[in-house]
Coordinates of C-alpha atoms in Angstrom, one line a residue:
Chain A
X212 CA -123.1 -244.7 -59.5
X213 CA -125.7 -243.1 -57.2
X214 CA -126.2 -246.2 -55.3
X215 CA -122.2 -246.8 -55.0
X216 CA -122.1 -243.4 -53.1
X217 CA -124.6 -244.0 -51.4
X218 CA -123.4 -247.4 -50.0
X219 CA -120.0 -245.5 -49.5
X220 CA -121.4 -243.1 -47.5
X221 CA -123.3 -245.4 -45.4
X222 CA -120.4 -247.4 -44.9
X223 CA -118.6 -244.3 -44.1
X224 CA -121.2 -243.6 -41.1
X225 CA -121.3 -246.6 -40.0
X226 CA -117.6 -246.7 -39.4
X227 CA -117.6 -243.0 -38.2
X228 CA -120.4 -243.8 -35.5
X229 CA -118.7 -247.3 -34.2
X230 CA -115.3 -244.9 -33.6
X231 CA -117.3 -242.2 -31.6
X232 CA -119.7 -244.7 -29.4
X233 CA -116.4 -246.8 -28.9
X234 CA -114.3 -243.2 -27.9
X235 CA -118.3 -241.8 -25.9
X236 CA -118.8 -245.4 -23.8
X237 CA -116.5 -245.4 -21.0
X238 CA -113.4 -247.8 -20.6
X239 CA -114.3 -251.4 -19.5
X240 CA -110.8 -251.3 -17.9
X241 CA -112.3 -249.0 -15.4
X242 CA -114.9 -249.5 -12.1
X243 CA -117.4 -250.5 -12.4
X244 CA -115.7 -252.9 -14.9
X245 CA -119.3 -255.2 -15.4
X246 CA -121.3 -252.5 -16.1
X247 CA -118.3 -250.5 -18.4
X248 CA -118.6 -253.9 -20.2
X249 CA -121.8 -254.7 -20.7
X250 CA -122.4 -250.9 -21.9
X251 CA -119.7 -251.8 -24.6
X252 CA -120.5 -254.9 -25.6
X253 CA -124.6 -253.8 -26.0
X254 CA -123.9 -250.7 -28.1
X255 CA -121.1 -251.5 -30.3
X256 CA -120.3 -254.0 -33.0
X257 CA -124.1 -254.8 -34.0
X258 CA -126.8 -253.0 -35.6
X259 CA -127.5 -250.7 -38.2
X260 CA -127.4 -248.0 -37.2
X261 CA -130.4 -246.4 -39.2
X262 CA -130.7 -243.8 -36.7
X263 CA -127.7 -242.5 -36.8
X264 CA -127.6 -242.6 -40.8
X265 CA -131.2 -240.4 -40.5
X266 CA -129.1 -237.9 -38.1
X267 CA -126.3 -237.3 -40.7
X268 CA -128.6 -237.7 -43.7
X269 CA -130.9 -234.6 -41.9
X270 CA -127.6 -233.0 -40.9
X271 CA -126.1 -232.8 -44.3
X272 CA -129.4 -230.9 -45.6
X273 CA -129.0 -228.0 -43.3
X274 CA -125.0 -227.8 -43.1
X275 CA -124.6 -229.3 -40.0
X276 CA -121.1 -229.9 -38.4
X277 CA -119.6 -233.4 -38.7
X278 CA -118.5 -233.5 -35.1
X279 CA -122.0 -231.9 -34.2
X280 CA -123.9 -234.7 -35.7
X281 CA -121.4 -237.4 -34.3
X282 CA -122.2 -237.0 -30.5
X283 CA -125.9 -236.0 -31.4
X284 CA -126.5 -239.4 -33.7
X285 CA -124.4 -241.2 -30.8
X286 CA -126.7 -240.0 -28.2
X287 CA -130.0 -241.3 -30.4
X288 CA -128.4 -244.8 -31.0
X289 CA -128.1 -244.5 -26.7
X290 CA -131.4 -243.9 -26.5
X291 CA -132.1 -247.0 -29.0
X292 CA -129.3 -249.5 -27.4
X293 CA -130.8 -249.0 -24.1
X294 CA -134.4 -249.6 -25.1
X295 CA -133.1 -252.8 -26.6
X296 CA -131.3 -254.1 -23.4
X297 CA -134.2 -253.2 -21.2
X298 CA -136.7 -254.9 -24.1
X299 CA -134.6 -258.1 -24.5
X300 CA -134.8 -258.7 -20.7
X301 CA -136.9 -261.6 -19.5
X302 CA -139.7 -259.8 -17.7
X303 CA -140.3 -257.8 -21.4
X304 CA -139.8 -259.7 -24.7
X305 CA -137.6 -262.6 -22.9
X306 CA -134.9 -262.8 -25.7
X307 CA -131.5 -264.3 -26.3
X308 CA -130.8 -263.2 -29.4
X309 CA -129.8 -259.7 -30.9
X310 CA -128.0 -258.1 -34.0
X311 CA -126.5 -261.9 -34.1
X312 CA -125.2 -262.3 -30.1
X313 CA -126.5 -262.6 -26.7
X314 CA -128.2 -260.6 -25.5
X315 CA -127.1 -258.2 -22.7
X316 CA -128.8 -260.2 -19.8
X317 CA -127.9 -263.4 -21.3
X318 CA -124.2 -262.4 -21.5
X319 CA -123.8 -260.8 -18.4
X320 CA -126.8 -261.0 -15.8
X321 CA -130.4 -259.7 -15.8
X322 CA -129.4 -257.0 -12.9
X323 CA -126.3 -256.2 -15.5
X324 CA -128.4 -255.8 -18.1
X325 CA -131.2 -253.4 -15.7
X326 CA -128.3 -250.9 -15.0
X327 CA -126.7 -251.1 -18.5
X328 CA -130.0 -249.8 -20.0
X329 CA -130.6 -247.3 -17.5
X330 CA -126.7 -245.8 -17.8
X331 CA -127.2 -245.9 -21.5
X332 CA -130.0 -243.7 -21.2
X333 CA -128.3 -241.2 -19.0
X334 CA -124.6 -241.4 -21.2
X335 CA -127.1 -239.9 -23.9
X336 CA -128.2 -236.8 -22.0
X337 CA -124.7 -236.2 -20.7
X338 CA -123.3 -235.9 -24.3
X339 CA -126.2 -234.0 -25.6
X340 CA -125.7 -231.7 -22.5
X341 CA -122.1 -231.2 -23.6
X342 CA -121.3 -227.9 -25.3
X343 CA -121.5 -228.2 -28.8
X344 CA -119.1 -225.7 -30.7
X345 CA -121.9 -223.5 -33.8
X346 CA -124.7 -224.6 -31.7
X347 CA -126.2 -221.8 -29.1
X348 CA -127.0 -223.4 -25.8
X349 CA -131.1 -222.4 -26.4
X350 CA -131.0 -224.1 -29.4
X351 CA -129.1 -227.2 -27.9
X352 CA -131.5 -227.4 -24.7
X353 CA -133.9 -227.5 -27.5
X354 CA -132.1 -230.6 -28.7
X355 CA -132.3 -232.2 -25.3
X356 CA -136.3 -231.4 -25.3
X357 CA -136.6 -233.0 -28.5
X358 CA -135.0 -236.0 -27.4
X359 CA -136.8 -236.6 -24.1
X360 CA -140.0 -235.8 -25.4
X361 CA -139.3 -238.4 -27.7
X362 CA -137.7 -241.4 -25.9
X363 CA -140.6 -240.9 -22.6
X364 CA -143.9 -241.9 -21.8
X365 CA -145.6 -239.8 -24.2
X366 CA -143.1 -241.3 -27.1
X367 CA -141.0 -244.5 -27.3
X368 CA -141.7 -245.9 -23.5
X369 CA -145.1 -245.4 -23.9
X370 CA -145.0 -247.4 -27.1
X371 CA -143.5 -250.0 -25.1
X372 CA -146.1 -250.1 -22.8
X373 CA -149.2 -249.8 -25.1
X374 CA -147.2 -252.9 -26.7
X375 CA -147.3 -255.0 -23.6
X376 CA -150.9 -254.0 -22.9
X377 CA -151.8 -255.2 -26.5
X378 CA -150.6 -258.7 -26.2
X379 CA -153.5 -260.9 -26.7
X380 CA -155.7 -258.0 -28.0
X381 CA -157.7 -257.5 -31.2
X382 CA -156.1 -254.4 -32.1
X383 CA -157.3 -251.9 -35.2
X384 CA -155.2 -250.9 -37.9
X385 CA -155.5 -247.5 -36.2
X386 CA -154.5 -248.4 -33.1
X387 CA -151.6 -250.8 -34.4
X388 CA -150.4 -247.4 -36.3
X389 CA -150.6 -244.9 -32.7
X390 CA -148.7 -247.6 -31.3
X391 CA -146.0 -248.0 -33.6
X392 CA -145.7 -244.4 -34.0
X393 CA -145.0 -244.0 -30.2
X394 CA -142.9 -247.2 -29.9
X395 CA -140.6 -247.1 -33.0
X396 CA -141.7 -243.3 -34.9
X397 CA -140.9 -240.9 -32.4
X398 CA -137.4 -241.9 -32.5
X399 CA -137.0 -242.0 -35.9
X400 CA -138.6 -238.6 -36.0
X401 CA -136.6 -237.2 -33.6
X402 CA -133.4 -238.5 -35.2
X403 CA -134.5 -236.9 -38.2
X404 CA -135.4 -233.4 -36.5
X405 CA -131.9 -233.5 -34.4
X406 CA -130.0 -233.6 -37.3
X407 CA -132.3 -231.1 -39.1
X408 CA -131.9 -228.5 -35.9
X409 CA -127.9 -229.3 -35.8
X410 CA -126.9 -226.7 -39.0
X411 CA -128.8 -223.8 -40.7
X412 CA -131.4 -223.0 -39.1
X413 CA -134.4 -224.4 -41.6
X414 CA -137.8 -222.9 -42.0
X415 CA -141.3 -224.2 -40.1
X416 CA -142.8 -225.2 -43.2
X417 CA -139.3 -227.3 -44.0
X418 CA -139.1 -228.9 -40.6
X419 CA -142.5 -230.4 -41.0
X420 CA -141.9 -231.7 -43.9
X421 CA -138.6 -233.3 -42.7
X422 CA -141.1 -234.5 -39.9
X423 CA -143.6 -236.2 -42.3
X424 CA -141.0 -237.2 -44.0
X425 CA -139.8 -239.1 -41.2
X426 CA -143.1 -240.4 -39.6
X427 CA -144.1 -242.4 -42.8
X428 CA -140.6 -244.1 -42.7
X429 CA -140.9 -244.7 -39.3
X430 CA -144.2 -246.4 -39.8
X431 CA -142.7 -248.2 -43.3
X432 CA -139.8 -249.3 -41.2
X433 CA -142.1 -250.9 -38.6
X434 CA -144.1 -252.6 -41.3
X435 CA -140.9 -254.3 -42.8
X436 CA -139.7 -255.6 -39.8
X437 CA -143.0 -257.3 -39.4
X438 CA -142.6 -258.1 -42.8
X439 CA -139.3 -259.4 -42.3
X440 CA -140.6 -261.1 -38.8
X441 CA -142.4 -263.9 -41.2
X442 CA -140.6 -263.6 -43.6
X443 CA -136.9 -264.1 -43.1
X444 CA -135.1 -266.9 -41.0
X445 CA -133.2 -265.6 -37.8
X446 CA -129.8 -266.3 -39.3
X447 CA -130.2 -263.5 -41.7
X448 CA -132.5 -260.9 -39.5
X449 CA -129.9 -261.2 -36.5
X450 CA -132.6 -262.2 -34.2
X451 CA -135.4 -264.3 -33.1
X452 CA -137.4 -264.5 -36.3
X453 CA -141.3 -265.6 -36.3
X454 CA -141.5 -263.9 -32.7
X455 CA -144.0 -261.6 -33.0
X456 CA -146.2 -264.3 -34.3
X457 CA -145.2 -266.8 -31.2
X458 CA -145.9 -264.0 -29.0
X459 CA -149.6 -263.3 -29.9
X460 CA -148.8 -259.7 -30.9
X461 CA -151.0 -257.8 -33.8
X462 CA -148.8 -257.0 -36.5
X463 CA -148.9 -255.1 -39.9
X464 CA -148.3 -258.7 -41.5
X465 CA -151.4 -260.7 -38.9
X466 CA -154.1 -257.2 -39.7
X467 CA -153.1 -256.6 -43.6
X468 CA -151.5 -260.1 -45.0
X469 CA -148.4 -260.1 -46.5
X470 CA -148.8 -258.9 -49.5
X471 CA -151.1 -255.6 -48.7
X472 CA -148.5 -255.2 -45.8
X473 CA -145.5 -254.8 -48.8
X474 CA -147.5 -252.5 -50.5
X475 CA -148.4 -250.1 -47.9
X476 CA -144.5 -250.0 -47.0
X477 CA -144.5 -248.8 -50.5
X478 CA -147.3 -246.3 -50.1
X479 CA -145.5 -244.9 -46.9
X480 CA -142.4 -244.2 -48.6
X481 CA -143.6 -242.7 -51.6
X482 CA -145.6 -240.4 -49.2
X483 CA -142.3 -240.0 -47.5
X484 CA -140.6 -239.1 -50.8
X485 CA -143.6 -236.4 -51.6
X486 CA -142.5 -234.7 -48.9
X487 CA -139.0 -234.2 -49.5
X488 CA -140.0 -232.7 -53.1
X489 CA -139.2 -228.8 -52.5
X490 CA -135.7 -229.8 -51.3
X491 CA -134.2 -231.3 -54.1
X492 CA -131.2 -232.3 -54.5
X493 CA -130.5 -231.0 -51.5
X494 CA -132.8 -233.9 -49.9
X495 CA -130.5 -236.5 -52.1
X496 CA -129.4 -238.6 -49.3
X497 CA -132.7 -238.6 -47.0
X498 CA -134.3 -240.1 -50.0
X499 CA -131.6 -242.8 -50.3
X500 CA -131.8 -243.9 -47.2
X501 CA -135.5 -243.7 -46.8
X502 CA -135.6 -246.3 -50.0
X503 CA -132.6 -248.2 -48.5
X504 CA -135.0 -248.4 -45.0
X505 CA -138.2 -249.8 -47.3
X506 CA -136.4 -251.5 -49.3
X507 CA -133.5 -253.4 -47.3
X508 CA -133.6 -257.7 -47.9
X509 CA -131.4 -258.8 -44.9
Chain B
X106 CA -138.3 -221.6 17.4
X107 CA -136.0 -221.9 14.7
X108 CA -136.5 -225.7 15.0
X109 CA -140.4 -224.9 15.0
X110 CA -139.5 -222.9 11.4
X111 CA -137.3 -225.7 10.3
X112 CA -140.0 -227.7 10.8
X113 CA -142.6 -225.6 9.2
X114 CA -140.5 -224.9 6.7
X115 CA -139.4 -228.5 5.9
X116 CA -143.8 -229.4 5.3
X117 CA -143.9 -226.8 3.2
X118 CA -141.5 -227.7 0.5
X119 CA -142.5 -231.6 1.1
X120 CA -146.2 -230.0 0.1
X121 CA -145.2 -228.1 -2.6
X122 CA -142.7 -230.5 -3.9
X123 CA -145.9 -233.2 -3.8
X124 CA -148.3 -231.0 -5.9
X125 CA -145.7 -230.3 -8.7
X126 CA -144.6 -233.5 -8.8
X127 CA -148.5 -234.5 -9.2
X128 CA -148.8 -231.4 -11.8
X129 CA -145.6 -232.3 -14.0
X130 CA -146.2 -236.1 -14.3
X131 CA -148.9 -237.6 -17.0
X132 CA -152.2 -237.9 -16.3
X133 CA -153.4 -241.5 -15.1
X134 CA -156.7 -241.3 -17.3
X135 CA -154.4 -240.6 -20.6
X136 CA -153.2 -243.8 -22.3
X137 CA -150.6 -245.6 -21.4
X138 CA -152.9 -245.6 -18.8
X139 CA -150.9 -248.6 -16.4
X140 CA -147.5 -246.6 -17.2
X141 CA -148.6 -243.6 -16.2
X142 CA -150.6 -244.9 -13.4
X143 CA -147.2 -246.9 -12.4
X144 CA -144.9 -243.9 -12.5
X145 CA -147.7 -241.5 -10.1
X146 CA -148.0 -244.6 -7.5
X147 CA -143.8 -245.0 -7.2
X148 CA -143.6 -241.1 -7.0
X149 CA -146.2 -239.5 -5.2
X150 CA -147.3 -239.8 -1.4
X151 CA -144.2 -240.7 -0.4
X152 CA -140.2 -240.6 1.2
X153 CA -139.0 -237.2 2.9
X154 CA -137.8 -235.5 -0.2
X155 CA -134.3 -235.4 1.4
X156 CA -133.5 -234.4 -2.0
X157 CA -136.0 -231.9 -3.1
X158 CA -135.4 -230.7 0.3
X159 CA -131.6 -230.2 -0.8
X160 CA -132.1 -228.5 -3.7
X161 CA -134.3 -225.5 -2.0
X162 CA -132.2 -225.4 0.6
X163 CA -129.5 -224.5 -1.5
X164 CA -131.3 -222.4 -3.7
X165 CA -132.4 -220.3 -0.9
X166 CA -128.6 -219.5 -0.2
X167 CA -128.3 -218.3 -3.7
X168 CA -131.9 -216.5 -4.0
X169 CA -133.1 -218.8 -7.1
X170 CA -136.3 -218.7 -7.7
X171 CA -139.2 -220.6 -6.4
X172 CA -140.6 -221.6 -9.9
X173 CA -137.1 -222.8 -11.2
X174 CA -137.0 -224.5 -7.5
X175 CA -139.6 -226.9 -8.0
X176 CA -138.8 -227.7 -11.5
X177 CA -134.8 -228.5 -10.2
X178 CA -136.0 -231.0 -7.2
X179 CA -139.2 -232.8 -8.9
X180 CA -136.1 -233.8 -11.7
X181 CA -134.0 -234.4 -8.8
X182 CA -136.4 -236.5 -7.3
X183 CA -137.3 -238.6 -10.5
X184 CA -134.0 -239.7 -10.8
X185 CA -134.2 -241.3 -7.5
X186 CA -137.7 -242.5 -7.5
X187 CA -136.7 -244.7 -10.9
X188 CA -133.4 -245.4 -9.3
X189 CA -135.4 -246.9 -6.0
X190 CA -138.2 -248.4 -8.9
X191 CA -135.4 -250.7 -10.4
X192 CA -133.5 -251.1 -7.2
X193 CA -136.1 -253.3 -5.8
X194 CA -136.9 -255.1 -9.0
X195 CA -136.4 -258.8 -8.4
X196 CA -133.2 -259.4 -10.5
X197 CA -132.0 -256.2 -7.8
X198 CA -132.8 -256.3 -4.0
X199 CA -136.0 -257.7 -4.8
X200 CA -137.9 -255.9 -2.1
X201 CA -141.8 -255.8 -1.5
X202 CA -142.1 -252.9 0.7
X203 CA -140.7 -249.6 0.1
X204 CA -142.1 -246.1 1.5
X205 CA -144.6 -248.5 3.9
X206 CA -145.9 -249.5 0.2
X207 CA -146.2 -252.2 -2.3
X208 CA -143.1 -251.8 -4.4
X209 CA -143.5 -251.3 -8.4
X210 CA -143.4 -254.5 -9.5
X211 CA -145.5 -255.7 -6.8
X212 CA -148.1 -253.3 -7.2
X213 CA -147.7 -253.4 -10.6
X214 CA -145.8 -256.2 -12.6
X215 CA -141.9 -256.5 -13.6
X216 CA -142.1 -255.1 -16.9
X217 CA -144.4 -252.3 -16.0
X218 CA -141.7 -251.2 -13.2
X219 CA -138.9 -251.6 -15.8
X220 CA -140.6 -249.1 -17.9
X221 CA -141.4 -247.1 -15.5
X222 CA -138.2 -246.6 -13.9
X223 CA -137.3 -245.5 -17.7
X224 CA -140.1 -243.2 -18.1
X225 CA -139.0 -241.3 -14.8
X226 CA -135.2 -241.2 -15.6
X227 CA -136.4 -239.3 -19.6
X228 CA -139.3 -237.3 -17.8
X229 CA -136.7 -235.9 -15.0
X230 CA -134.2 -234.8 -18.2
X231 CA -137.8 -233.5 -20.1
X232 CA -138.3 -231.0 -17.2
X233 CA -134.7 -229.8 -16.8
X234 CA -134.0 -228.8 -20.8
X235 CA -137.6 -227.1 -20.8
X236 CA -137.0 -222.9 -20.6
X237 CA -136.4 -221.6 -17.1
X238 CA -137.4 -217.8 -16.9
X239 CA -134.4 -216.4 -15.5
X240 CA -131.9 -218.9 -16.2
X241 CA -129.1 -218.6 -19.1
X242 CA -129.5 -221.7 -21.6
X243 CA -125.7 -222.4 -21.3
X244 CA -126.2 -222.1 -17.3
X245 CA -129.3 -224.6 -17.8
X246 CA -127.0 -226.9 -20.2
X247 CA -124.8 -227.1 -17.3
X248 CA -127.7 -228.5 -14.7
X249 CA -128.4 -231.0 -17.5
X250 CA -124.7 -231.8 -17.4
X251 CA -124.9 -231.9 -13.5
X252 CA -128.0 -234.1 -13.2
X253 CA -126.5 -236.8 -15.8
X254 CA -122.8 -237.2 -14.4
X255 CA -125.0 -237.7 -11.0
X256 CA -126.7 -240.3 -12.5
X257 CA -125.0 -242.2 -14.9
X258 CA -122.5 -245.0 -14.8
X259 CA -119.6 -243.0 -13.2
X260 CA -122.5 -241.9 -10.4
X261 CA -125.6 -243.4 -8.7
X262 CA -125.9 -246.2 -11.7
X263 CA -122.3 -247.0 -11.6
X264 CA -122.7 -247.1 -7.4
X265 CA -125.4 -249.8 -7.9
X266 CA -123.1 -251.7 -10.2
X267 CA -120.4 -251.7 -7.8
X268 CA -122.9 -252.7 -4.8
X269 CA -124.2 -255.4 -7.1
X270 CA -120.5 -256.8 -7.4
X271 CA -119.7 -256.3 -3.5
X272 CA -122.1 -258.9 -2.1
X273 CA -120.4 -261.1 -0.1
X274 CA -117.1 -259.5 -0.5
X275 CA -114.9 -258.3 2.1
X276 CA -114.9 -254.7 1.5
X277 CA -112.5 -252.4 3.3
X278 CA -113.9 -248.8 4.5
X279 CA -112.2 -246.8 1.2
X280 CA -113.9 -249.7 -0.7
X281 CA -117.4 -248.8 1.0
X282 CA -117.1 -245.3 1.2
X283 CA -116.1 -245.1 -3.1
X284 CA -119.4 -247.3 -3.2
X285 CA -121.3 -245.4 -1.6
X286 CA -119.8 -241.8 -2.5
X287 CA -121.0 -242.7 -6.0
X288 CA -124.6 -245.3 -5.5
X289 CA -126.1 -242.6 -3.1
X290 CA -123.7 -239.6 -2.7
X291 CA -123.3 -238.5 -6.4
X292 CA -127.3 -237.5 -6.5
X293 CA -127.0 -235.4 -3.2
X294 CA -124.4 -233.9 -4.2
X295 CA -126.3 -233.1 -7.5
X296 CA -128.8 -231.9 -5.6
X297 CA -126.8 -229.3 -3.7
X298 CA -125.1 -227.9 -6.6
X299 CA -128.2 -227.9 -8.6
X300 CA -129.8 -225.5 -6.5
X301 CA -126.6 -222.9 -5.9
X302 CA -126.4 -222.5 -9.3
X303 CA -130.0 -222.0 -9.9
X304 CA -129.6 -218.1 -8.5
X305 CA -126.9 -215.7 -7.7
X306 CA -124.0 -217.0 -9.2
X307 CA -121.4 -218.4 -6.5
X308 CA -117.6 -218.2 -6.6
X309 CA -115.9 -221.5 -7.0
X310 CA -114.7 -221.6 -3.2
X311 CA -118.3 -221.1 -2.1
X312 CA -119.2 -223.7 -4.6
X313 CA -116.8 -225.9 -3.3
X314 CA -118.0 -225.5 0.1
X315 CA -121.1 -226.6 -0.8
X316 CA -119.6 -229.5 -2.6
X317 CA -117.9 -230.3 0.4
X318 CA -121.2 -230.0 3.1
X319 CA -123.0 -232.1 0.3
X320 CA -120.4 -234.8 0.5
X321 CA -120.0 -235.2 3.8
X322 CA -123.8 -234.7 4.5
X323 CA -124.4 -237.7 1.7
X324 CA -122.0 -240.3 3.4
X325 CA -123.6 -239.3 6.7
X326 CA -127.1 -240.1 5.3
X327 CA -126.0 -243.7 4.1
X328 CA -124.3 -244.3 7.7
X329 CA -126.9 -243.5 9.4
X330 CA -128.9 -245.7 6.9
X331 CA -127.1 -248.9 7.9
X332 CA -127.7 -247.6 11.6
X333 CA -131.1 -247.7 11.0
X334 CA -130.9 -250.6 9.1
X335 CA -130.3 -252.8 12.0
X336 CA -131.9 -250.5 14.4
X337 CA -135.1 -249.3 13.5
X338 CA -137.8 -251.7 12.6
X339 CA -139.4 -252.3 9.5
X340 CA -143.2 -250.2 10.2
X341 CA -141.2 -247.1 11.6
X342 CA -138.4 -247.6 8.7
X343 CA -141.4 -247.1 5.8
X344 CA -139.1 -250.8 4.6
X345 CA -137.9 -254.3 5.4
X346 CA -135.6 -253.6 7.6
X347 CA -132.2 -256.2 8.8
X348 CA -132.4 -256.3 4.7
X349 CA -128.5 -255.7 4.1
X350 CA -127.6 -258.0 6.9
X351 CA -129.7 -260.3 5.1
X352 CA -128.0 -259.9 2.1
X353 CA -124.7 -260.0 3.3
X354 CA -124.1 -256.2 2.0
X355 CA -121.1 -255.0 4.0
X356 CA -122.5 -251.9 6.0
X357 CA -120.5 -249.5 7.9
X358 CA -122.3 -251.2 11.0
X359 CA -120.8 -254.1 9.9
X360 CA -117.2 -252.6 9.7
X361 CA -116.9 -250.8 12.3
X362 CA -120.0 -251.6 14.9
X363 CA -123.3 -249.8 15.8
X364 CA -121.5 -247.0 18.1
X365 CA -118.4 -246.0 16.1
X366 CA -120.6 -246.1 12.9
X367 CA -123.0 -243.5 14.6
X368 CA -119.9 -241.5 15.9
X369 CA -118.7 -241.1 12.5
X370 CA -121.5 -239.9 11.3
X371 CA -121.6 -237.2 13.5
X372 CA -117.9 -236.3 12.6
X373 CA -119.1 -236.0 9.2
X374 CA -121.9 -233.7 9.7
X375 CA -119.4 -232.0 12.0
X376 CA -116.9 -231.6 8.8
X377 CA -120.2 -230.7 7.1
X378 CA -120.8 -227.9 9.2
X379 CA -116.9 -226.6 9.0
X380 CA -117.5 -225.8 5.3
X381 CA -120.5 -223.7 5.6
X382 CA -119.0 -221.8 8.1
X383 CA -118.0 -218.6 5.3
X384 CA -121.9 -218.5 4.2
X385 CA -123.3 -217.2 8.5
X386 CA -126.5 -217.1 8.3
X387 CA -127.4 -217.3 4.6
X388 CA -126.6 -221.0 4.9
X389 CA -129.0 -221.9 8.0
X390 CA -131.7 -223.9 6.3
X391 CA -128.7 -226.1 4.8
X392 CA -127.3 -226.3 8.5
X393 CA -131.0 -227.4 9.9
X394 CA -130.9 -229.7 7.1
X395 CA -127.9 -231.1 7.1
X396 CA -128.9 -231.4 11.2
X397 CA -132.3 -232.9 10.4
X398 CA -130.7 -235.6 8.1
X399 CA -128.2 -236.8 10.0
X400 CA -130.3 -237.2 13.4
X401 CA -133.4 -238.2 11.9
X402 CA -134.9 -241.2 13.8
X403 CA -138.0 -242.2 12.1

């Protein structure tokens, strides 16, 4: 029954956040009609959207409004699109397939695909910018912080480039962790702590734990996918599959071995579920969709 | 004298603008050491800071404050350093020389310029949603606002888009001047309004004046561009010049011939002038400015 609901509700998300990126993204019958198109085509119809979901989930813990959470969890997946259009592109990770179609520079052109990422990127400030009615402005320029700091050099493009500079290299598990925590976490963690800051105002000691919360299934995401890199066929992953391996890149699955790699997945969450402990019920969701993140088989 | 002010005047914000731009972006020695090395070498020791030079201008007429200032025109100034990073990536203009340097991916490699045009475009939003003493939050909202409509796909990104699709068309003049109102025009523009709304607030006439003097002062800056273009060559120029020629870009040397083009240019900064007329003397540095841009010969 639980489950049910919580599959509704994800569903429910899903739908809501295809509707407001398809009403955000601007009309492909307008100039410049490429880029208008290859913005749409990137962004909607594909994915998960599991940062968004971690946006409402955190938003429905502190009362935050449904519109609120709709342009902030919109302006995360942005931030996410873009770094997928700009990491697809020949010059990064060189590949043609994502969430099941071409990708971006493979449908349009690599210049195409260049500005698309770079636009994305910006269309996420400009509706985080965007008066937010039950938000004050200190608080939402806070929101804007959160999500730069995040998405920069110090956060998910600096992940990007440690990446590139590890290709090749024996990396520690130490080092694998700092750069999956750059790359993929602070994204996660700044989904979580958007929709955390987007209600009633929550307590120091409640945001941290909403941030640990969301570091260790950042890190168990990342060590699923490379899980899922070795183990699943393309078909059902919606890209490349075995890719990580072809490219001579350390992974959770090439330091730990399959098998210790499930587990920790499993350690991080149930350190993730600690966490969320004082909040109760109140924390019902979050805790769904942190085991729906470990645990998802596509 | 006043041009030996101007003059003075014009080093002294390039210098200051140079050491906060050095303070505010990540330290080379921190990892991601090539990133961060990549996003000092595009920014620093280099271009006129027409921009930067824009924003105190117009922040002067309004009596904003120095600190807030800097903070306005290095984020200004990011924008356009990543926009000029990806511009002259190879799927782009694929240029090797730019400010009488190496471009990014030439001193660098393609995907480290990639990222760093990225990590400029989030580091310029970082600085302008961090507090500004002085400024009301909404008020600094709205600079966000300002800075991302500049920039994004119906500004300076959608620009580039529509110069990427014009090569070797036949564009008419309205065709050129809605290219280049948006690819270069939208960030100056920025950058004037920026800075008047960084002090004293403005009516909405003087703001439109300055709107005005921004927009005509912008499409004067990208005629005399393509006048220097053919005219200059490439050492004094800072890059390869004859490049649009080469290209086939249209130019508005090639619509409407070396002397008209550099006659309408002086119309425009003519036009500019009109709309300052109201401010007297509070608006001379914009004037000198505005003077300096359009007649500048290096």
């Amino acid at each position: 029954m639980q489950a049910e609901n919580f599959s509704h509700w994800m569903t429910c998300v899903q739908q809501e956040m295809e509707l407001t990126l398809a009403r955000l993204l601007p009309d492909a019958a307008h100039a410049p009609q490429t880029l208008h198109s290859a913005m749409r085509y990137s962004t909607l119809e594909g994915g998960k959207r599991a940062r968004p979901l971690l946006v409402y989930a955190a938003g429905e813990l502190c009362g935050a409004s449904a519109d609120n959470l709709a342009r902030i969890a919109a302006a995360v997946e942005l931030v996410h699109v873009y770094s997928l259009v700009h990491d697809d592109m020949p010059c990064m990770d060189d590949d043609v397939l994502r969430r099941g179609k071409a990708t971006c520079h493979v449908a349009f052109d690599e210049a195409t695909a260049l500005l698309t990422g770079d636009a994305l990127q910006t269309l996420a400030f400009d509706l985080l910018s965007q008066p937010m009615a039950g938000i004050e402005p200190a608080t939402q320029l806070a929101l804007v912080q959160t999500l730069a700091r995040a998405s920069g050099h110090a956060g998910m493009a600096g992940g990007q480039a440690i990446d590139l500079a590890s290709v090749g290299l024996e990396l520690s598990l130490p080092e694998l962790e700092y750069m999956h925590l750059m790359k993929t976490g602070a994204l996660i963690r700044a989904a979580v702590m958007l929709g955390a800051q987007a209600g009633t105002p929550l307590s120091s000691d409640e945001l941290a734990r909403l941030d640990h919360f969301a570091k260790c299934i950042g890190l168990a995401f990342q060590v699923v996918d490379d899980v899922l890199d070795v183990d699943a066929d393309s078909q059902a992953l919606g890209k490349t599959a075995g890719k990580d391996a072809a490219n001579d890149k350390p992974t959770y699955v090439s330091l730990m071995g399959l098998a210790r790699a499930r587990e920790f997945a499993r350690e991080l969450s149930s350190d993730a579920f600690d966490a969320l402990e004082p909040f109760a019920g109140k924390a019902a969701r979050l805790r769904e969709l942190g085991r729906y993140i470990v645990e998802r088989s596509f």
